[in-house]
Coordinates of C-alpha atoms in Angstrom, one line a residue:
M392 CA 58.1 -69.4 -44.9
K393 CA 58.2 -70.4 -48.5
S394 CA 61.1 -70.6 -51.0
S395 CA 61.1 -70.0 -54.7
F396 CA 63.6 -70.2 -57.5
M397 CA 64.1 -67.7 -60.3
A398 CA 67.0 -67.4 -62.8
G399 CA 69.0 -70.0 -60.9
V400 CA 69.0 -68.0 -57.6
A401 CA 67.3 -69.3 -54.5
V402 CA 65.2 -66.7 -52.7
A403 CA 63.6 -67.2 -49.3
T404 CA 60.6 -65.1 -48.3
M405 CA 58.4 -64.8 -45.3
T406 CA 54.8 -63.6 -45.5
F407 CA 53.0 -61.8 -42.7
G408 CA 49.5 -60.4 -42.5
H409 CA 49.0 -56.6 -42.0
G410 CA 46.2 -54.3 -41.2
V411 CA 45.3 -50.6 -40.9
L412 CA 46.7 -48.5 -38.1
A413 CA 44.1 -47.7 -35.5
S414 CA 44.9 -44.0 -35.6
G415 CA 43.6 -43.7 -39.2
E416 CA 44.0 -44.7 -42.8
I417 CA 47.3 -45.6 -44.3
R418 CA 48.2 -44.9 -47.9
I419 CA 48.7 -48.1 -50.0
P420 CA 50.4 -47.6 -53.3
V421 CA 49.3 -49.5 -56.5
V422 CA 51.2 -52.8 -56.6
Q423 CA 53.6 -53.2 -59.5
S424 CA 52.8 -56.3 -61.6
Q425 CA 55.4 -59.0 -62.2
E426 CA 55.5 -57.9 -65.9
E427 CA 56.1 -54.3 -65.0
F428 CA 58.8 -55.3 -62.5
A429 CA 60.6 -57.5 -65.1
A430 CA 60.4 -54.8 -67.8
E431 CA 62.4 -52.3 -65.7
M432 CA 65.7 -54.4 -65.7
P433 CA 66.8 -57.4 -67.7
V434 CA 67.9 -60.6 -66.0
T435 CA 70.7 -60.9 -68.5
G436 CA 71.7 -57.9 -70.6
T437 CA 72.5 -54.2 -70.6
V438 CA 71.2 -51.7 -68.0
E439 CA 71.2 -48.2 -69.5
T440 CA 71.7 -45.3 -67.1
F441 CA 72.8 -41.7 -67.0
F442 CA 76.2 -42.9 -65.7
G443 CA 76.7 -45.3 -68.5
D444 CA 75.7 -48.9 -69.4
F445 CA 76.1 -51.8 -67.0
E446 CA 76.0 -55.5 -67.7
L447 CA 74.0 -58.2 -65.9
E448 CA 74.4 -62.0 -66.2
H449 CA 71.5 -64.0 -64.6
S450 CA 70.9 -60.9 -62.4
F451 CA 74.5 -60.8 -61.2
P452 CA 76.6 -57.7 -62.1
T453 CA 79.6 -58.7 -64.2
E454 CA 82.9 -58.3 -62.5
E455 CA 83.6 -55.2 -64.6
T456 CA 80.2 -53.7 -63.8
A457 CA 80.6 -54.3 -60.0
A458 CA 84.0 -52.6 -60.1
R459 CA 82.6 -49.6 -61.9
I460 CA 79.6 -49.4 -59.5
Y461 CA 81.8 -49.3 -56.5
E462 CA 83.9 -46.6 -58.1
L463 CA 80.7 -44.7 -58.8
I464 CA 79.6 -45.1 -55.2
D465 CA 82.9 -43.7 -53.9
H466 CA 82.9 -40.7 -56.2
Q467 CA 79.2 -39.9 -55.6
R468 CA 79.6 -40.1 -51.9
A469 CA 82.7 -37.9 -51.9
A470 CA 80.9 -35.1 -53.8
Q471 CA 77.9 -35.2 -51.4
L472 CA 80.3 -35.3 -48.4
Y473 CA 81.9 -32.1 -49.7
L474 CA 78.6 -30.3 -49.6
W475 CA 77.7 -31.7 -46.2
A476 CA 81.1 -30.7 -44.7
L477 CA 81.2 -27.1 -46.0
P478 CA 80.0 -25.4 -42.8
I479 CA 82.2 -27.2 -40.3
V480 CA 85.3 -27.0 -42.6
A481 CA 85.1 -23.2 -42.6
Q482 CA 84.7 -23.1 -38.8
E483 CA 87.5 -25.6 -38.2
R484 CA 89.9 -23.8 -40.5
M485 CA 89.3 -20.5 -38.6
A486 CA 89.9 -22.3 -35.3
Q487 CA 93.1 -23.8 -36.5
N488 CA 94.4 -20.5 -37.8
Y489 CA 93.8 -18.8 -34.5
F490 CA 95.7 -21.5 -32.5
R491 CA 98.4 -21.6 -35.1
N492 CA 99.0 -17.8 -35.4
F493 CA 98.3 -16.4 -31.9
D494 CA 98.9 -17.4 -28.3
F495 CA 95.3 -18.4 -28.3
D496 CA 93.0 -20.2 -25.9
Y497 CA 89.3 -20.8 -25.7
G498 CA 87.5 -17.7 -24.5
D499 CA 89.9 -15.4 -26.4
F500 CA 89.0 -13.0 -29.2
V501 CA 90.8 -11.8 -32.3
R502 CA 90.2 -8.3 -33.6
I503 CA 89.7 -8.0 -37.3
E504 CA 90.3 -4.5 -38.7
S505 CA 92.7 -4.2 -41.6
F506 CA 91.9 -5.0 -45.2
N507 CA 94.3 -8.0 -45.2
E508 CA 92.7 -9.4 -42.1
R509 CA 89.2 -9.1 -43.4
R510 CA 89.9 -10.7 -46.8
G511 CA 90.5 -14.0 -45.1
Y512 CA 86.8 -14.3 -44.1
L513 CA 84.0 -15.5 -46.4
T514 CA 82.0 -12.3 -47.3
A515 CA 83.3 -10.1 -44.6
N516 CA 82.8 -6.3 -45.2
E517 CA 84.9 -3.3 -44.8
T518 CA 82.3 -1.2 -43.0
T519 CA 82.6 -2.4 -39.5
N520 CA 85.4 -3.9 -37.4
Y521 CA 84.9 -7.5 -36.1
A522 CA 86.0 -9.4 -33.0
L523 CA 85.8 -13.2 -33.4
G524 CA 86.0 -15.5 -30.4
L525 CA 86.1 -19.3 -29.8
L526 CA 84.5 -21.1 -26.9
N527 CA 84.5 -24.7 -25.7
T528 CA 81.7 -26.1 -23.5
K529 CA 83.1 -29.5 -23.0
G530 CA 84.4 -28.8 -19.4
A531 CA 81.9 -26.2 -18.4
A532 CA 79.3 -23.8 -19.8
T533 CA 80.6 -20.6 -21.2
V534 CA 79.5 -17.2 -20.0
L535 CA 79.5 -14.3 -22.5
E536 CA 79.0 -10.9 -21.1
V537 CA 77.8 -8.3 -23.6
P538 CA 77.7 -4.6 -22.4
P539 CA 75.1 -2.0 -23.3
G540 CA 75.7 -0.4 -26.7
I541 CA 75.4 -0.9 -30.4
V542 CA 76.8 -4.5 -30.5
I543 CA 75.8 -6.6 -33.4
G544 CA 76.7 -10.3 -33.5
M545 CA 75.8 -13.9 -32.7
V546 CA 76.8 -17.2 -31.1
I547 CA 77.1 -19.9 -33.7
D548 CA 78.2 -23.5 -33.4
M549 CA 80.6 -25.5 -35.6
W550 CA 77.9 -26.5 -38.1
Q551 CA 76.9 -22.9 -38.3
E552 CA 73.7 -23.2 -36.4
S553 CA 73.0 -20.1 -34.3
P554 CA 70.8 -20.2 -31.1
T555 CA 70.9 -16.5 -30.6
D556 CA 71.9 -13.0 -31.7
I557 CA 73.8 -10.8 -29.2
G558 CA 73.6 -7.1 -28.7
I559 CA 70.9 -5.0 -30.2
F560 CA 69.2 -7.9 -32.1
G561 CA 69.6 -10.3 -29.1
P562 CA 67.3 -11.1 -26.2
F563 CA 68.5 -8.1 -24.2
S564 CA 67.9 -5.6 -27.1
G565 CA 71.2 -3.8 -26.6
K566 CA 70.7 -3.2 -22.9
G567 CA 73.5 -5.6 -21.9
G568 CA 73.3 -9.0 -20.4
K569 CA 74.9 -12.4 -19.9
H570 CA 74.6 -15.3 -22.4
V571 CA 75.3 -18.8 -21.0
I572 CA 76.2 -21.3 -23.7
V573 CA 76.0 -25.1 -22.9
G574 CA 76.9 -27.9 -25.3
P575 CA 76.1 -31.6 -25.6
N576 CA 79.0 -32.6 -23.3
T577 CA 78.8 -29.9 -20.7
P578 CA 78.8 -31.6 -17.2
Q579 CA 75.5 -31.0 -15.4
H580 CA 77.2 -29.5 -12.4
M581 CA 79.0 -27.0 -14.6
R582 CA 75.9 -25.5 -16.2
P583 CA 73.7 -23.0 -14.3
D584 CA 70.0 -23.5 -13.7
Q585 CA 68.1 -21.0 -15.9
K586 CA 65.3 -20.9 -13.2
K587 CA 67.9 -19.6 -10.6
L588 CA 69.4 -16.9 -12.9
G589 CA 68.2 -13.3 -13.1
D590 CA 66.6 -11.5 -16.0
D591 CA 70.0 -10.5 -17.3
F592 CA 71.0 -14.1 -18.0
Q593 CA 69.9 -16.2 -20.9
V594 CA 70.9 -19.9 -21.4
H595 CA 71.5 -21.2 -25.0
E596 CA 72.0 -24.8 -26.1
I597 CA 74.4 -25.6 -29.0
G598 CA 74.8 -28.8 -30.9
T599 CA 78.6 -28.9 -30.8
D600 CA 81.2 -28.7 -28.1
R601 CA 82.7 -25.5 -29.6
A602 CA 81.2 -22.4 -31.0
V603 CA 82.2 -19.1 -32.6
V604 CA 81.2 -15.7 -31.2
L605 CA 81.1 -12.7 -33.6
A606 CA 80.8 -9.2 -32.2
R607 CA 80.7 -5.9 -34.0
V608 CA 80.5 -2.5 -32.3
A609 CA 79.0 0.2 -34.4
G610 CA 79.1 4.0 -33.9
A611 CA 80.9 7.2 -34.7
D612 CA 82.2 7.9 -31.2
V613 CA 85.6 6.1 -31.3
E614 CA 86.1 6.3 -27.5
L615 CA 82.6 4.9 -26.8
V616 CA 83.2 2.1 -29.3
Q617 CA 86.5 1.2 -27.6
E618 CA 85.0 1.3 -24.2
T619 CA 82.3 -1.1 -25.3
W620 CA 84.9 -3.5 -26.8
N621 CA 86.7 -3.5 -23.5
Q622 CA 83.7 -4.6 -21.6
I623 CA 82.9 -7.8 -23.7
Q624 CA 84.0 -10.8 -21.6
M625 CA 83.9 -14.5 -22.2
Y626 CA 84.9 -17.2 -19.7
Q627 CA 84.0 -20.6 -18.3
Y628 CA 81.1 -20.8 -15.8
G629 CA 82.5 -20.8 -12.3
S630 CA 85.6 -18.8 -13.3
E631 CA 86.4 -15.1 -13.1
P632 CA 86.3 -13.0 -16.2
D633 CA 89.7 -13.0 -17.9
T634 CA 89.3 -12.3 -21.7
T635 CA 92.3 -11.8 -24.0
V636 CA 91.8 -9.9 -27.3
H637 CA 94.5 -10.5 -29.8
P638 CA 95.1 -7.8 -32.5
G639 CA 94.8 -9.3 -36.0
G640 CA 98.3 -8.1 -36.9
D641 CA 97.4 -7.6 -40.6
K642 CA 97.5 -11.4 -41.0
F643 CA 95.7 -13.1 -43.9
L644 CA 94.0 -16.1 -42.1
P645 CA 91.6 -17.7 -44.6
T646 CA 88.5 -19.4 -43.6
I647 CA 87.9 -20.3 -47.2
Q648 CA 87.4 -24.1 -47.5
P649 CA 90.6 -25.4 -49.1
R650 CA 90.8 -27.4 -52.2
G651 CA 92.1 -30.9 -52.9
M652 CA 93.1 -33.2 -50.1
A653 CA 93.6 -30.2 -47.8
F654 CA 89.8 -30.0 -47.6
W655 CA 89.5 -33.5 -46.3
K656 CA 92.4 -33.1 -43.8
V657 CA 90.5 -30.1 -42.2
L658 CA 87.3 -32.2 -42.1
H659 CA 89.2 -35.1 -40.5
A660 CA 90.4 -32.7 -37.8
A661 CA 86.9 -31.3 -37.3
I662 CA 85.2 -34.7 -36.8
N663 CA 87.9 -35.6 -34.3
N664 CA 87.5 -32.3 -32.4
E665 CA 83.7 -32.4 -32.2
A666 CA 80.7 -34.2 -30.8
L667 CA 78.9 -36.5 -33.1
A668 CA 75.3 -35.6 -34.0
E669 CA 72.8 -38.4 -34.5
R670 CA 71.8 -36.9 -37.9
D671 CA 75.3 -37.3 -39.2
R672 CA 76.0 -41.0 -38.4
L673 CA 75.3 -42.1 -41.9
F674 CA 77.7 -39.6 -43.3
M675 CA 80.3 -40.8 -40.9
Y676 CA 79.9 -44.3 -42.4
W677 CA 80.5 -42.7 -45.9
L678 CA 83.6 -41.1 -44.6
R679 CA 84.8 -44.3 -43.2
S680 CA 84.4 -46.0 -46.6
L681 CA 86.7 -43.3 -48.0
G682 CA 89.4 -43.7 -45.4
I683 CA 88.4 -40.9 -43.0
E684 CA 87.4 -42.0 -39.5
R685 CA 87.2 -40.6 -36.0
G686 CA 90.1 -41.8 -33.8
K687 CA 92.2 -43.0 -36.6
P688 CA 95.0 -41.3 -38.6
F689 CA 94.2 -39.7 -42.0
E690 CA 95.5 -42.3 -44.4
P691 CA 93.2 -42.8 -47.4
N692 CA 94.5 -45.4 -49.9
E693 CA 95.1 -44.7 -53.6
R694 CA 91.5 -45.6 -54.6
Q695 CA 90.0 -43.5 -51.8
T696 CA 92.3 -40.6 -52.6
A697 CA 91.2 -40.5 -56.2
A698 CA 87.6 -40.4 -55.2
L699 CA 88.2 -37.7 -52.6
L700 CA 90.1 -35.5 -55.0
D701 CA 87.4 -35.9 -57.7
G702 CA 84.6 -35.5 -55.2
A703 CA 86.1 -32.2 -53.9
K704 CA 86.1 -30.9 -57.5
V705 CA 82.6 -32.1 -58.4
G706 CA 81.3 -31.0 -55.0
E707 CA 82.6 -27.5 -55.4
M708 CA 81.1 -27.3 -58.9
M709 CA 77.8 -28.3 -57.3
A710 CA 78.2 -25.6 -54.6
K711 CA 79.1 -23.0 -57.3
S712 CA 75.9 -23.9 -59.1
F713 CA 73.9 -23.6 -55.9
V714 CA 75.2 -20.1 -55.5
F715 CA 75.6 -18.6 -58.9
S716 CA 72.9 -20.6 -60.8
E717 CA 70.5 -21.3 -57.9
R718 CA 67.3 -23.0 -58.8
L719 CA 65.3 -23.2 -55.6
D720 CA 61.9 -21.7 -56.2
G721 CA 61.4 -20.3 -52.7
V722 CA 64.4 -18.1 -52.6
L723 CA 63.4 -14.4 -52.6
R724 CA 64.4 -12.4 -55.7
E725 CA 63.5 -8.8 -56.4
F726 CA 64.9 -6.5 -59.2
D727 CA 67.4 -9.2 -60.1
W728 CA 68.8 -9.3 -56.6
R729 CA 68.8 -12.5 -54.6
Y730 CA 68.2 -12.5 -50.8
V731 CA 71.1 -14.5 -49.6
L732 CA 69.6 -16.2 -46.6
G733 CA 65.9 -16.0 -46.9
G734 CA 63.3 -18.0 -48.7
E735 CA 60.5 -20.4 -48.1
W736 CA 61.0 -22.9 -45.3
G737 CA 63.2 -25.6 -46.7
D738 CA 64.7 -23.4 -49.4
G739 CA 66.6 -21.0 -47.1
I740 CA 68.6 -21.1 -43.8
K741 CA 66.2 -20.9 -40.8
Y742 CA 67.2 -21.2 -37.2
D743 CA 68.7 -24.7 -36.7
Q744 CA 68.5 -25.7 -40.4
S745 CA 65.6 -28.1 -39.8
T746 CA 62.0 -28.3 -40.9
Q747 CA 59.2 -30.5 -39.7
N748 CA 60.0 -33.3 -42.1
F749 CA 63.6 -32.9 -43.0
D750 CA 66.9 -31.1 -42.4
I751 CA 67.9 -28.8 -45.2
F752 CA 71.0 -29.8 -47.3
D753 CA 71.4 -27.8 -50.5
P754 CA 70.5 -24.4 -48.9
R755 CA 73.0 -25.0 -46.1
A756 CA 75.7 -25.9 -48.6
R757 CA 74.8 -23.0 -50.8
Y758 CA 75.1 -20.4 -48.0
T759 CA 78.2 -21.8 -46.3
Y760 CA 80.1 -22.0 -49.6
E761 CA 79.1 -18.4 -50.3
A762 CA 79.5 -16.9 -46.8
Q763 CA 80.1 -17.7 -43.1
L764 CA 78.1 -17.2 -39.9
T765 CA 74.4 -16.7 -39.5
S766 CA 72.0 -15.7 -36.8
P767 CA 68.2 -15.6 -36.1
S768 CA 68.0 -11.9 -37.1
M769 CA 69.7 -12.7 -40.4
T770 CA 67.6 -15.7 -41.3
V771 CA 64.1 -14.8 -40.0
P772 CA 64.2 -10.9 -40.1
R773 CA 61.6 -8.8 -38.2
P774 CA 61.0 -5.1 -38.7
G775 CA 63.5 -3.1 -36.7
K776 CA 65.2 -6.3 -35.6
A777 CA 67.0 -7.5 -38.7
Q778 CA 70.0 -7.6 -40.9
G779 CA 69.4 -8.0 -44.7
Y780 CA 71.8 -9.4 -47.2
V781 CA 71.2 -9.4 -51.0
A782 CA 73.6 -10.4 -53.8
K783 CA 73.9 -9.8 -57.5
F784 CA 75.9 -11.7 -60.1
E785 CA 74.7 -10.2 -63.3
G786 CA 74.4 -6.7 -64.9
S787 CA 71.1 -5.3 -66.1
D788 CA 71.7 -7.0 -69.4
G789 CA 71.7 -10.4 -67.7
E790 CA 75.4 -11.0 -68.4
R791 CA 77.7 -12.2 -65.6
L792 CA 79.7 -9.5 -64.0
K793 CA 83.3 -9.6 -65.3
G794 CA 86.5 -8.2 -63.9
E795 CA 87.6 -6.6 -67.1
E796 CA 84.4 -4.5 -67.4
R797 CA 83.4 -1.3 -65.8
Y798 CA 80.0 -1.0 -64.1
V799 CA 77.9 1.9 -62.8
M800 CA 75.3 1.2 -60.1
K801 CA 72.4 3.7 -60.0
F802 CA 70.3 4.4 -56.9
D803 CA 67.0 6.2 -57.1
R804 CA 67.5 7.1 -53.4
E805 CA 69.8 6.2 -50.6
P806 CA 68.6 3.0 -48.8
E807 CA 66.7 3.7 -45.6
T808 CA 68.3 2.0 -42.6
D809 CA 68.6 2.8 -38.9
L810 CA 72.3 1.8 -38.6
F811 CA 74.1 1.6 -41.9
W812 CA 74.2 0.0 -45.4
S813 CA 77.2 -1.1 -47.4
L814 CA 77.8 -2.4 -50.9
T815 CA 80.8 -4.8 -51.2
I816 CA 82.4 -6.5 -54.1
Y817 CA 83.8 -10.0 -53.8
D818 CA 85.9 -12.3 -55.8
P819 CA 83.6 -15.2 -57.0
D820 CA 86.5 -17.7 -56.9
T821 CA 87.3 -17.1 -53.2
R822 CA 84.1 -15.4 -52.0
V823 CA 86.2 -12.9 -50.0
L824 CA 86.9 -9.2 -50.5
L825 CA 88.1 -8.5 -54.1
D826 CA 91.8 -7.6 -53.7
N827 CA 92.4 -4.6 -56.0
R828 CA 95.4 -3.3 -54.1
G829 CA 97.9 -4.4 -56.7
L830 CA 96.1 -2.6 -59.6
E831 CA 97.0 0.8 -61.0
S832 CA 93.5 2.1 -60.3
G833 CA 93.2 0.3 -56.9
D834 CA 89.6 1.3 -56.3
D835 CA 88.0 0.6 -53.0
V836 CA 85.7 -2.5 -53.0
T837 CA 83.2 -1.1 -50.5
V838 CA 80.7 1.8 -50.7
D839 CA 78.7 2.5 -47.5
S840 CA 76.5 5.0 -45.8
W841 CA 79.3 6.1 -43.5
T842 CA 81.9 7.1 -46.2
T843 CA 80.5 7.6 -49.7
S844 CA 77.2 8.6 -51.4
P845 CA 76.2 6.0 -54.0
R846 CA 75.0 8.7 -56.3
R847 CA 78.6 9.9 -56.9
T848 CA 80.3 6.5 -57.1
T849 CA 81.4 4.5 -60.2
M850 CA 82.5 1.0 -59.5
G851 CA 85.4 -0.2 -61.6
P852 CA 87.4 -1.6 -63.1
L853 CA 86.9 -4.8 -61.2
S854 CA 89.4 -7.6 -61.3

């Protein structure tokens, strides 16, 4: 060990030898010279940055500089935490709404049918009816029985990572079967052994204790659709099937991430209701520095509250930019339409949101601000086994679509699909169905292959 003195500060250093790894060469960067090092930042003087000028005295930040730096840290972290938390805040808000508005328990479903019910969900459509359920694997694995039929849906955890589609795009290809969902805290004796199950069982691992199940039943035969609905069951492993389906009751139950301190209150509930993933431990430290901590009440102080309020605003502006002014090169675009989920690996949502070298961050925030729920068939589509979602925010002149304008969409031919296609208009501020019901014209906000020919439809006015 040796010691040296520079600018009045004692610095102790220890020097070790090093070599090349036996497995191969290692990259050694060019060493920065002492002159180059000193030129990057003064010992005493002004440090100019994008965020303003900061003062140093003998390498020490001045008292004013240190205070501003800490404030900057808090505000930067809050904005990034907003982006990180978008998927779980939407899922948690949905769960809270179900328990608050229905006599709800895990294993139950809520049917979503009316316009008012649909407009609470990020980018829901009007073409198909939904049933949304919640499960909890903490005490036992969950069994989801899906009957034969045209069922379209998925299992998706609280971070919006989906291990499987269900129904026609799932492992049973619409023939019916049982999905067994196990979580990080499912007791070993309350989870079945895949090797001992039959071909009509499939076990799926999720990263959170809870998960959402989305099921849609398509078809023109109303009686057959209802019969299929009645056969969907979800229950704990070891228990008898006993599924309750609650009618939506025309209730507006928003999953939209709230603004202001309400956003952070929902996040506080989510991190206390869920298992902690290893990848999120650093973010949990950031939350702690801002007054949000597992096992403790939600009580940010004045300084922390200011940072959280500002961070939610800046974070949402970042999310809006990701969606409406997206810059990732790998995201598919064609004829001025953007493929919502797809793209090169790392630039779009894929399976568990991970690549070989990193977990995606911006694409996850982009999608989960814009929409809610994904599945393998939506993110890695295969011919005959896929759902496609494209979005458009500008007219043919490149100008943003505006509510006070009228627009005509021209189709050279009707889209070719095996099931259906639909075109839906959303409010960019809420990302839910545009609510035209109070307007004099009151135009429908959906055109689809089941109700209207696109060649005869003029969309507008939009507001």
